[in-house]
mmCIF file of C-alpha atoms (C1' of nucleotides) in Angstrom:
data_model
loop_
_atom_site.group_PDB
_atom_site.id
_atom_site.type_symbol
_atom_site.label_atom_id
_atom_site.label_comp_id
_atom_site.label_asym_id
_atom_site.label_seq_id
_atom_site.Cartn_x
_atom_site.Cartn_y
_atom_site.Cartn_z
ATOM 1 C CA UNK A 1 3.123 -26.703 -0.054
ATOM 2 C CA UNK A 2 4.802 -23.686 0.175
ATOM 3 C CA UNK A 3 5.116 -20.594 3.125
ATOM 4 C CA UNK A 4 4.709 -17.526 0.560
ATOM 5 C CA UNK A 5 1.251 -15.601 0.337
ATOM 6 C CA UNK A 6 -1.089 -17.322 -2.624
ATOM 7 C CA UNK A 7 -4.241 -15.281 -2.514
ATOM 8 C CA UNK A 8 -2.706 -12.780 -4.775
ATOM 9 C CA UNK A 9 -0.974 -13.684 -8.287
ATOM 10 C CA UNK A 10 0.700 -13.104 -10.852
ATOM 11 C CA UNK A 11 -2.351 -11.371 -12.608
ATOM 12 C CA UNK A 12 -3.264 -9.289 -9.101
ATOM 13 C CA UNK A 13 0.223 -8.301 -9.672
ATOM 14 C CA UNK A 14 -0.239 -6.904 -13.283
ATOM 15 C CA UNK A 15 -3.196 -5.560 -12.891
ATOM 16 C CA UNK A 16 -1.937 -3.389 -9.671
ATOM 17 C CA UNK A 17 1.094 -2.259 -12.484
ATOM 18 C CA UNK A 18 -1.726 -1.268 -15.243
ATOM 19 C CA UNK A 19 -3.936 1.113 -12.863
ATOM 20 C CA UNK A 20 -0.560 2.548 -11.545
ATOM 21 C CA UNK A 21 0.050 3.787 -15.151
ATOM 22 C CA UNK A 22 -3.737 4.517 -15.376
ATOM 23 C CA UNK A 23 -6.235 4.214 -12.917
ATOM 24 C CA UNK A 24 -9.026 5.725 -15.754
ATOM 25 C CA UNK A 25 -9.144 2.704 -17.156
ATOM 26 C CA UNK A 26 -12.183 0.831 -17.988
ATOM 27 C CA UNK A 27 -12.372 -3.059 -16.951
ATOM 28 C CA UNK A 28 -12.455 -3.940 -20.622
ATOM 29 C CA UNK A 29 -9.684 -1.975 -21.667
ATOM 30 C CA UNK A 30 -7.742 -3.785 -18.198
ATOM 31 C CA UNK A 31 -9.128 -6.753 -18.979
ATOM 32 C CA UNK A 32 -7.671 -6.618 -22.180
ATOM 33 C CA UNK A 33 -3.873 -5.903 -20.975
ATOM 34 C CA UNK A 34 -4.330 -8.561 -18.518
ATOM 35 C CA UNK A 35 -6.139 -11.344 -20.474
ATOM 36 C CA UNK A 36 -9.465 -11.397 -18.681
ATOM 37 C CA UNK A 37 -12.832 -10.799 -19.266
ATOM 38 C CA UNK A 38 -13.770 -7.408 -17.891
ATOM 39 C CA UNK A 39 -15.896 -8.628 -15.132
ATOM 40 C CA UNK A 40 -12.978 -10.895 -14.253
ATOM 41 C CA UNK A 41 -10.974 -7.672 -13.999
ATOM 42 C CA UNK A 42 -13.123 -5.871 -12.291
ATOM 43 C CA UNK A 43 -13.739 -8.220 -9.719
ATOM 44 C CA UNK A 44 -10.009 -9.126 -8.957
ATOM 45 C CA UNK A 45 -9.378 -4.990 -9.257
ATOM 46 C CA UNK A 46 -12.691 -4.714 -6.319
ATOM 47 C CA UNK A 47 -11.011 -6.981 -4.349
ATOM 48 C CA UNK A 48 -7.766 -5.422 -3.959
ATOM 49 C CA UNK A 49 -9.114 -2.460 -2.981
ATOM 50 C CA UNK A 50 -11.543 -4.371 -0.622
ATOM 51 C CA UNK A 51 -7.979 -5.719 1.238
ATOM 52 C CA UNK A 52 -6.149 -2.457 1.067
ATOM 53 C CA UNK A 53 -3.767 -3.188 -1.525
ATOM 54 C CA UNK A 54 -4.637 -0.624 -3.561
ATOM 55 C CA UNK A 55 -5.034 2.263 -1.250
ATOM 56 C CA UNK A 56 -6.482 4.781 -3.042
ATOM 57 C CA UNK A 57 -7.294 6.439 -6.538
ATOM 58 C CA UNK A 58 -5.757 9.781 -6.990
ATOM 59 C CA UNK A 59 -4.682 12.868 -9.613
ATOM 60 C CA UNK A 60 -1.470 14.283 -9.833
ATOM 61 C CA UNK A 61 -1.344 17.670 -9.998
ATOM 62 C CA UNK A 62 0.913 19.974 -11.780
ATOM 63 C CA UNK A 63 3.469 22.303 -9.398
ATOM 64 C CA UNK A 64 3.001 24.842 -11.639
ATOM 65 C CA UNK A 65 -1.060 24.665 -11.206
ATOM 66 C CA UNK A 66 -0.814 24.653 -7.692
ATOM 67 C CA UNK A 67 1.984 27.241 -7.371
ATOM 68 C CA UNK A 68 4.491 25.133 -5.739
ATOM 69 C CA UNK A 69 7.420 24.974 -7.880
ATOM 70 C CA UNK A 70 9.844 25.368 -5.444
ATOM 71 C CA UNK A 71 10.845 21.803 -3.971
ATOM 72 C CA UNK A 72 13.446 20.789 -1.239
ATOM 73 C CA UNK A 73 14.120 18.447 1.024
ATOM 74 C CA UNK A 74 14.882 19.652 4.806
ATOM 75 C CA UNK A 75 16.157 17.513 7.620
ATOM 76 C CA UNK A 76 15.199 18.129 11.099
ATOM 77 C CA UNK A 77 16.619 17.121 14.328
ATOM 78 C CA UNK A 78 14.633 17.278 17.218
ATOM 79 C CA UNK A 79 15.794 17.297 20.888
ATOM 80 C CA UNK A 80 13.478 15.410 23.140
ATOM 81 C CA UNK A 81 12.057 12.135 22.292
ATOM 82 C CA UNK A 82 8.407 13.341 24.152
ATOM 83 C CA UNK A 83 7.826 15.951 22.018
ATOM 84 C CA UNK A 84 7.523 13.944 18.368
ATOM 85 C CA UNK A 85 3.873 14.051 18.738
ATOM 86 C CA UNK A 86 3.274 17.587 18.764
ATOM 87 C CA UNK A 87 5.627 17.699 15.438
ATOM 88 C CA UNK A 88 4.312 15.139 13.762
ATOM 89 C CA UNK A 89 0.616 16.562 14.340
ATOM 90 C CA UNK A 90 1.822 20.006 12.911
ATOM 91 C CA UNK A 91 3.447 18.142 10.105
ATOM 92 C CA UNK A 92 -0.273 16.650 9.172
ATOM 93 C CA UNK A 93 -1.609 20.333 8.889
ATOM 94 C CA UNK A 94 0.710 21.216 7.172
ATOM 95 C CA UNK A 95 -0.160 21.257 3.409
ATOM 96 C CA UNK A 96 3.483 22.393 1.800
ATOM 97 C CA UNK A 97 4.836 19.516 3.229
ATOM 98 C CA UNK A 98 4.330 16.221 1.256
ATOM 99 C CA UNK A 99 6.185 13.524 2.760
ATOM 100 C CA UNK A 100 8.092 13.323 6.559
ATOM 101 C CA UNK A 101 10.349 10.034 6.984
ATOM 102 C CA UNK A 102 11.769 9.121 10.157
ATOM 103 C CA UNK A 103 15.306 8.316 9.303
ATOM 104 C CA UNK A 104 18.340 6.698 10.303
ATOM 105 C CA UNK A 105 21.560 9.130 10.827
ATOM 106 C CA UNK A 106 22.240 12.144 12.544
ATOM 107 C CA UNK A 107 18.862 13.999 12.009
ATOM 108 C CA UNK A 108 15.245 12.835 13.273
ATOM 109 C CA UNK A 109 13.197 13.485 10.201
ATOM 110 C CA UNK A 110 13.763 14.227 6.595
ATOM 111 C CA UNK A 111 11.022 16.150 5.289
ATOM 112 C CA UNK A 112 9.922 16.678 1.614
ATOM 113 C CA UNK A 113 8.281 20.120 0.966
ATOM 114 C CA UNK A 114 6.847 22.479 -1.489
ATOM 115 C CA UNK A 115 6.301 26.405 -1.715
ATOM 116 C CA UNK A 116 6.110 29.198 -4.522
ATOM 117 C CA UNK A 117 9.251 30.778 -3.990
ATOM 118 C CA UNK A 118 12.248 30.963 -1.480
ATOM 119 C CA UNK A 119 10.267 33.515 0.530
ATOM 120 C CA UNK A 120 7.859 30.877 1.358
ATOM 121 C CA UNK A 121 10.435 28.428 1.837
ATOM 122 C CA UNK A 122 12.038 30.901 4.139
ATOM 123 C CA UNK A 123 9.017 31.568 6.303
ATOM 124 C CA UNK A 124 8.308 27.393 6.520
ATOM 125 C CA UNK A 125 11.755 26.597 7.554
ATOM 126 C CA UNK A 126 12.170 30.037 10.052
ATOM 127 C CA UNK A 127 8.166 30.143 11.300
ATOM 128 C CA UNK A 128 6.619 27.003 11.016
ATOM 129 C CA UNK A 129 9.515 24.787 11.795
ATOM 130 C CA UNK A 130 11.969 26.532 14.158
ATOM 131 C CA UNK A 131 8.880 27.363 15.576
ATOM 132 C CA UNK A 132 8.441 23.906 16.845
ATOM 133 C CA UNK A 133 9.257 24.087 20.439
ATOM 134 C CA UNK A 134 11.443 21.226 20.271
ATOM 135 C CA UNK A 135 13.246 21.632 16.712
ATOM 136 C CA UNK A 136 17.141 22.370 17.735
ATOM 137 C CA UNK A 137 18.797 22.339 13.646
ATOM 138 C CA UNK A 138 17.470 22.043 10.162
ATOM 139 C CA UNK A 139 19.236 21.779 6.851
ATOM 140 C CA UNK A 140 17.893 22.294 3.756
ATOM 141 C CA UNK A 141 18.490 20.802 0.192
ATOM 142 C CA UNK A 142 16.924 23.253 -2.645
ATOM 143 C CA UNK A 143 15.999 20.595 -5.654
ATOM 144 C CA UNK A 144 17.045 21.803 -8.703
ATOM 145 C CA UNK A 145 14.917 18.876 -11.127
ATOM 146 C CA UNK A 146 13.755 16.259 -10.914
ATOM 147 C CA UNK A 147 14.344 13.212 -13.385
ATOM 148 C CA UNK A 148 11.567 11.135 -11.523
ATOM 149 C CA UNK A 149 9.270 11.919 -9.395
ATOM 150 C CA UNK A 150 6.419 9.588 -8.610
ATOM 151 C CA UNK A 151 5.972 7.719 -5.308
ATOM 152 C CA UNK A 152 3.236 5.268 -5.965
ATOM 153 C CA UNK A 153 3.670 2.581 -3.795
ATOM 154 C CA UNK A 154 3.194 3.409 0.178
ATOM 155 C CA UNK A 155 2.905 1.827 3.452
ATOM 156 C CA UNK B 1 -5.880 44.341 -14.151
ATOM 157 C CA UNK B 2 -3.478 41.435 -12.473
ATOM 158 C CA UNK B 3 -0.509 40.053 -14.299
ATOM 159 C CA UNK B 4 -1.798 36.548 -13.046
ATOM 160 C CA UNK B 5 -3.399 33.934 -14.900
ATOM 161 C CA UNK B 6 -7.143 34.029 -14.863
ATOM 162 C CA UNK B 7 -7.640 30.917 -17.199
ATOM 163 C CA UNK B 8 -8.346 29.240 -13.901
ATOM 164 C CA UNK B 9 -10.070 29.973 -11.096
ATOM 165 C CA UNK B 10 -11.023 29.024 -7.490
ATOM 166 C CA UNK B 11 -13.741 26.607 -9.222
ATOM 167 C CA UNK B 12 -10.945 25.074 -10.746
ATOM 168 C CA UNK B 13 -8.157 24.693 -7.687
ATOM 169 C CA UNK B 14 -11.048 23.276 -5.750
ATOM 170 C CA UNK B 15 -11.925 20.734 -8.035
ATOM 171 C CA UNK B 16 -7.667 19.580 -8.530
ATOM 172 C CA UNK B 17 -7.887 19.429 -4.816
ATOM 173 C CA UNK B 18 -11.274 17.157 -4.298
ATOM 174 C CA UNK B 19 -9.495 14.357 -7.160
ATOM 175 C CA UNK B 20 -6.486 14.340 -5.395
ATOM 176 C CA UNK B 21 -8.136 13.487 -2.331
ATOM 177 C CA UNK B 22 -10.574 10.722 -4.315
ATOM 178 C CA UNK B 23 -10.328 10.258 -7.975
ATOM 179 C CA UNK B 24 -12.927 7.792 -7.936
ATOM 180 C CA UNK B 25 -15.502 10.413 -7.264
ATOM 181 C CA UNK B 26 -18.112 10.537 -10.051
ATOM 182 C CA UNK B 27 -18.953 14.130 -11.730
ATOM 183 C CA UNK B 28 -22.283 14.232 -10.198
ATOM 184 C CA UNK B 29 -20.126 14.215 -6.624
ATOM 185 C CA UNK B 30 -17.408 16.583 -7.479
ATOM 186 C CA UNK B 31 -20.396 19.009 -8.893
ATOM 187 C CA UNK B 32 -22.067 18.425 -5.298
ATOM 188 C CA UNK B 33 -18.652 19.030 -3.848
ATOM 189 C CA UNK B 34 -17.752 22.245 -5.768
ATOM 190 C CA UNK B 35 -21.782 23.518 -6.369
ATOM 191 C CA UNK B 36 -21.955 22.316 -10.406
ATOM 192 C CA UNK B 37 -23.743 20.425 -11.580
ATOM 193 C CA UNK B 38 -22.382 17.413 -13.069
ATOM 194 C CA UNK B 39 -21.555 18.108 -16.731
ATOM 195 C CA UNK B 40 -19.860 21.781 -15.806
ATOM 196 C CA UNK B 41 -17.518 19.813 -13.223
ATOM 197 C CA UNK B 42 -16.934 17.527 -15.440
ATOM 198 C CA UNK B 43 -15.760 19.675 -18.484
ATOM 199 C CA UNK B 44 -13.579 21.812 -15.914
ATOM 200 C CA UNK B 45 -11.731 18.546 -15.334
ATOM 201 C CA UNK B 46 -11.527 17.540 -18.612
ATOM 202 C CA UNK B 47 -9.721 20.774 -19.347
ATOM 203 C CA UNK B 48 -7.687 20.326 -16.736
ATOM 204 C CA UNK B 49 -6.463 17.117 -18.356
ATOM 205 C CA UNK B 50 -6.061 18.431 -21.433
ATOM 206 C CA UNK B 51 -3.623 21.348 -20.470
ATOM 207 C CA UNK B 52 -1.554 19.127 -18.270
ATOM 208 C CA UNK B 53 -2.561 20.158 -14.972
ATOM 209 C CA UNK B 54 -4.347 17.328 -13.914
ATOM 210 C CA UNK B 55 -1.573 14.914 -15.400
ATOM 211 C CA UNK B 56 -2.263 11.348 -14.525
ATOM 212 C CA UNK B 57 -5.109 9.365 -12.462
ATOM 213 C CA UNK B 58 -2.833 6.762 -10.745
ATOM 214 C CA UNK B 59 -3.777 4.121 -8.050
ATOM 215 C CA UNK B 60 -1.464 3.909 -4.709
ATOM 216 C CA UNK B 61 -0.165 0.633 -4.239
ATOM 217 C CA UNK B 62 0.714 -0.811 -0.603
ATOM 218 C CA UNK B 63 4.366 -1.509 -0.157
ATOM 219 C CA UNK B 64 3.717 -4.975 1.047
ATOM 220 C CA UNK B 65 1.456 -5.774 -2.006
ATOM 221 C CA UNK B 66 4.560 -4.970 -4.149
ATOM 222 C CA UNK B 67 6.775 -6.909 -2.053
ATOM 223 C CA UNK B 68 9.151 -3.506 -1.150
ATOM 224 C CA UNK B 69 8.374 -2.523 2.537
ATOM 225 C CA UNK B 70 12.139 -1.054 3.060
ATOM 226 C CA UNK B 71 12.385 2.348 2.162
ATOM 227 C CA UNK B 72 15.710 4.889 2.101
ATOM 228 C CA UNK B 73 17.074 7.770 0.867
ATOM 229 C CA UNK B 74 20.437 7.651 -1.012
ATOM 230 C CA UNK B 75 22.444 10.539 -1.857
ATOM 231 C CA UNK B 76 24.853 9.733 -4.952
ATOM 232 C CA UNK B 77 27.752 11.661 -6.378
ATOM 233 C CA UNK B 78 29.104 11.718 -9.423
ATOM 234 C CA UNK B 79 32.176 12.484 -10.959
ATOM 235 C CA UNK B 80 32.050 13.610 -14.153
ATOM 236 C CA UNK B 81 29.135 15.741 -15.519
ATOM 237 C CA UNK B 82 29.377 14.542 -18.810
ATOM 238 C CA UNK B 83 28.527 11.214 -17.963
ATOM 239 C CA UNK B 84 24.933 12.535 -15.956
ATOM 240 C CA UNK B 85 22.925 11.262 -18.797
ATOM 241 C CA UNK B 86 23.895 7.644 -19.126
ATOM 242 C CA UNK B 87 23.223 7.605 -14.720
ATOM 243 C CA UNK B 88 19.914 9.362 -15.287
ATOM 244 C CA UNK B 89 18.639 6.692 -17.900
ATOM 245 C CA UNK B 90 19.682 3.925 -15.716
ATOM 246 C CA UNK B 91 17.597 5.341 -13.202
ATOM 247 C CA UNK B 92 14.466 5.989 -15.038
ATOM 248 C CA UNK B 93 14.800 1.733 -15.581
ATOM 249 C CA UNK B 94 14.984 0.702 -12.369
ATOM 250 C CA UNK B 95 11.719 0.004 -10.648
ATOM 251 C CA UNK B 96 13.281 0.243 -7.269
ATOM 252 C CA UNK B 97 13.778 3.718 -7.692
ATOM 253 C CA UNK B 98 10.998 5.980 -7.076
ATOM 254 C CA UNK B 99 12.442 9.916 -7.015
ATOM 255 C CA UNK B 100 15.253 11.180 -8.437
ATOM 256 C CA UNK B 101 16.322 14.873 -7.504
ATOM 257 C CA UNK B 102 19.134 16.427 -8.770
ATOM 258 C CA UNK B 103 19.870 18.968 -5.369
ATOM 259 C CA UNK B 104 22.017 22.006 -4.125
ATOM 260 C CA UNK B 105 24.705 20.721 -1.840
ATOM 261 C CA UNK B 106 28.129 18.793 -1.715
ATOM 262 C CA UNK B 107 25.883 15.166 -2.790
ATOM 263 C CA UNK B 108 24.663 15.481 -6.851
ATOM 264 C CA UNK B 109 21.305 13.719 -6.582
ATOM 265 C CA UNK B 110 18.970 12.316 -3.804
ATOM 266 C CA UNK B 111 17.067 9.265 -4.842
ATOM 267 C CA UNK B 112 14.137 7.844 -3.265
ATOM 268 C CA UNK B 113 14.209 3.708 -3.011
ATOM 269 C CA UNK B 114 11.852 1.090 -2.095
ATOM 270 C CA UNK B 115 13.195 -2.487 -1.847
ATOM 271 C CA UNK B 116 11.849 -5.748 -0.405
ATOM 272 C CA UNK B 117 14.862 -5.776 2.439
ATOM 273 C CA UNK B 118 17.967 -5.265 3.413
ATOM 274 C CA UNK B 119 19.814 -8.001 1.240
ATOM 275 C CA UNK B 120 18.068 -6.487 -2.121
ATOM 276 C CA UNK B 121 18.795 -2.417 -1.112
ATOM 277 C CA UNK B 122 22.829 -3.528 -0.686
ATOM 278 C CA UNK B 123 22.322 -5.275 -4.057
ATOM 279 C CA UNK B 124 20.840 -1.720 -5.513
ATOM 280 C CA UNK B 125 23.502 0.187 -3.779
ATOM 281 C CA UNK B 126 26.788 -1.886 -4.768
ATOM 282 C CA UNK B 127 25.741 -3.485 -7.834
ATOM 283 C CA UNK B 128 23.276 -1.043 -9.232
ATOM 284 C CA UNK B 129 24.368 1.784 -8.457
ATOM 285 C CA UNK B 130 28.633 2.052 -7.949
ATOM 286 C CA UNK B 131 28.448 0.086 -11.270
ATOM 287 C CA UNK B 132 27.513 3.109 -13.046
ATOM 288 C CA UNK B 133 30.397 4.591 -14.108
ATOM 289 C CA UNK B 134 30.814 7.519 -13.016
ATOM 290 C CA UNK B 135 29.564 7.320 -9.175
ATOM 291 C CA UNK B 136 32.187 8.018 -6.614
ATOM 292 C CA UNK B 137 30.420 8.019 -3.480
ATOM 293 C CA UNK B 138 26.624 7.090 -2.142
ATOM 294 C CA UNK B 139 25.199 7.942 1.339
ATOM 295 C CA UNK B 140 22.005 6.328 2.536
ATOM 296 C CA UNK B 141 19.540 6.336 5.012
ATOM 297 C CA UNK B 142 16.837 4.462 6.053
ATOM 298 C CA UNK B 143 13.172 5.029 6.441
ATOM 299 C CA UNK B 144 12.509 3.585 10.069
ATOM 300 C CA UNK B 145 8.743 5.345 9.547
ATOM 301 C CA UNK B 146 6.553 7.341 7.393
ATOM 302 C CA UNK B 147 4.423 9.719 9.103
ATOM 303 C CA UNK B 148 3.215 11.356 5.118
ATOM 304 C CA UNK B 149 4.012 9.530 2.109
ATOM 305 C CA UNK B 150 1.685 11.359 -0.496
ATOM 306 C CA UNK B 151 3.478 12.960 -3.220
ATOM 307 C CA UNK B 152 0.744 14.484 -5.752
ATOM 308 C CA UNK B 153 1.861 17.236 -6.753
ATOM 309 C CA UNK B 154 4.681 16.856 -9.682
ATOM 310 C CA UNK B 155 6.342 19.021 -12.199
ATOM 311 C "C1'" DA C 1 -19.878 29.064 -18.836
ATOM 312 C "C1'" DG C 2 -23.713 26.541 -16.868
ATOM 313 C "C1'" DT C 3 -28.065 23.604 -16.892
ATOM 314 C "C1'" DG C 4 -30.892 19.721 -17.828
ATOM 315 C "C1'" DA C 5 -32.135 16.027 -20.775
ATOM 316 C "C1'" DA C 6 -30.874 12.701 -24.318
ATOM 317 C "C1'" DA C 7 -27.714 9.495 -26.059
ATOM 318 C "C1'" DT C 8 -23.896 6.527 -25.261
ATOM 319 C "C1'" DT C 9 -20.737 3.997 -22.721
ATOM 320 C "C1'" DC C 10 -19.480 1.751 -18.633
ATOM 321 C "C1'" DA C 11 -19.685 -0.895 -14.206
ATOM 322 C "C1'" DC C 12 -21.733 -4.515 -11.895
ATOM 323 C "C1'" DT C 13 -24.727 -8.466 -11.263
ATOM 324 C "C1'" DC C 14 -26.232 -12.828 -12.457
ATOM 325 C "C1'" DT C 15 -26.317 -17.199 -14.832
ATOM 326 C "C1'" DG C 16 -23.957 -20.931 -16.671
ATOM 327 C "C1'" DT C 17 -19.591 -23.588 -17.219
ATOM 328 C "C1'" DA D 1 -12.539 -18.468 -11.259
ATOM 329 C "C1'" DC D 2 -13.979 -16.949 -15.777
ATOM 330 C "C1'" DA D 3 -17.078 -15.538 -19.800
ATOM 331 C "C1'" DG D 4 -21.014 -13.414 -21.603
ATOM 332 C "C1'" DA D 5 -25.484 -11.249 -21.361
ATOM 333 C "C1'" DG D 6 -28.418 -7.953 -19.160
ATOM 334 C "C1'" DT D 7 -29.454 -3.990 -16.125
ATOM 335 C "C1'" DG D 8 -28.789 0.115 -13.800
ATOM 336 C "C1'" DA D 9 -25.726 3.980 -13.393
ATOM 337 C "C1'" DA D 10 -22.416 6.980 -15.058
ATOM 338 C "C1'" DT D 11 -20.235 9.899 -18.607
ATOM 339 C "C1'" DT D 12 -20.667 12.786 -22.492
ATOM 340 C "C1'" DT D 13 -23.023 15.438 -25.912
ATOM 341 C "C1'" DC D 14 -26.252 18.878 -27.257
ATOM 342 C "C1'" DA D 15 -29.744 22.516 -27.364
ATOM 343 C "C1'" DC D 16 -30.841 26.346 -24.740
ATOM 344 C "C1'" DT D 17 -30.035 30.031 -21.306
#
DNA sequence: AGTGAAATTCACTCTGT
DNA sequence: ACAGAGTGAATTTCACT
């Protein structure tokens, strides 16, 4: 008898990799990568989303569509410990900014954002974040490509 | 007459918007959603497709499903530029790396790194990556929290 | 471009193993 | 747990506006 986790296999496991690739596939066509039947697949696929393992089906959308070229990364310190609340619920409003990671280090949070242009970058980092009563320093890191760029898997 | 592109309009940003939020949805709901009916919506998404600004339907995968609940940030440096492209297609092979950014600054990338612990992200760090070559210094940090994780939008 | 209906394909259920 | 058949629902095409 062993301690690991055995109501997900080897097969949960490859079909979670398949609908990564391509969540538009049909249960036949996952069936067929995976060896099942497609009401086999479709079942096992229903019940990971049932349990939460597969959080969600999404698009991803072009930067250039959405006018958001511009991407950087910008870490923020912030002074007191009460105020992280208050942040963190502008954060959420915030649509330009697509991921915010509490870190290790010197800063508090390392944020990823996107904008049009510099201007717009200029106004979220000056406006929206020194804003932030509590924000005391920023630094910014303008990305200048990216070679990979797809965060799948999330807590 | 604008100098911007009026192959898509508001109809068109509105529907990108409701599939990143549910891809699942079928045509007759994003019609509801956007006022179409169900075969207009979905030939404006089918376009979309087709152009490459709706460029993949994915599924988002829980960390713990996929066995790599530590995430960090690692800056990397390298040496020699001449020797970027043999780094970058070691990267594109290694699961464990989800981003890749080439950034302004004194670091030459920024990658983005899931792992199952602490054990396996050392293993990435001195193994993986200060075998390559050409790297002469890494920084990381770890992800203690993520308060947004939800990178759709891509170039 | 959009609508509404027809034709086709797919998801999902159910039965049997 | 899986396969295969059957049913209801969804996508996709088409004629018309």
């Amino acid at each position: 008898m062993s301690i690991q986790n055995n109501e997900y296999d080897k097969l949960d496991h490859m079909i979670a990799e398949c609908i990564m690739q391509d969540a538009a596939l049909t249960s036949t066509q996952l069936g067929e990568k995976v060896g099942l039947s497609s009401s086999a697949a479709n079942e096992r696929l229903r019940r990971l989303k049932q349990n939460g393992h597969v959080k969600k089906i999404t698009a991803l959308v072009s930067a250039e569509f959405m006018d958001m070229g511009l991407c950087a990364f910008i870490f923020v310190t912030l002074d007191k410990a009460e105020h992280h609340k208050h942040f963190l619920d502008a954060i959420g409003r915030n649509k330009s900014i697509l991921e915010c990671h509490h870190v290790t280090g010197e800063h508090s949070y390392l944020l990823k954002v996107r904008c049009c242009n510099t201007k717009s970058l200029e106004r979220l980092i000056t406006d929206f974040l020194k804003g932030q009563c509590n924000v005391s320093k920023t630094m910014t890191q303008i990305v200048l490509s990216s070679h990979k760029d797809e965060s799948l898997i999330v807590d």
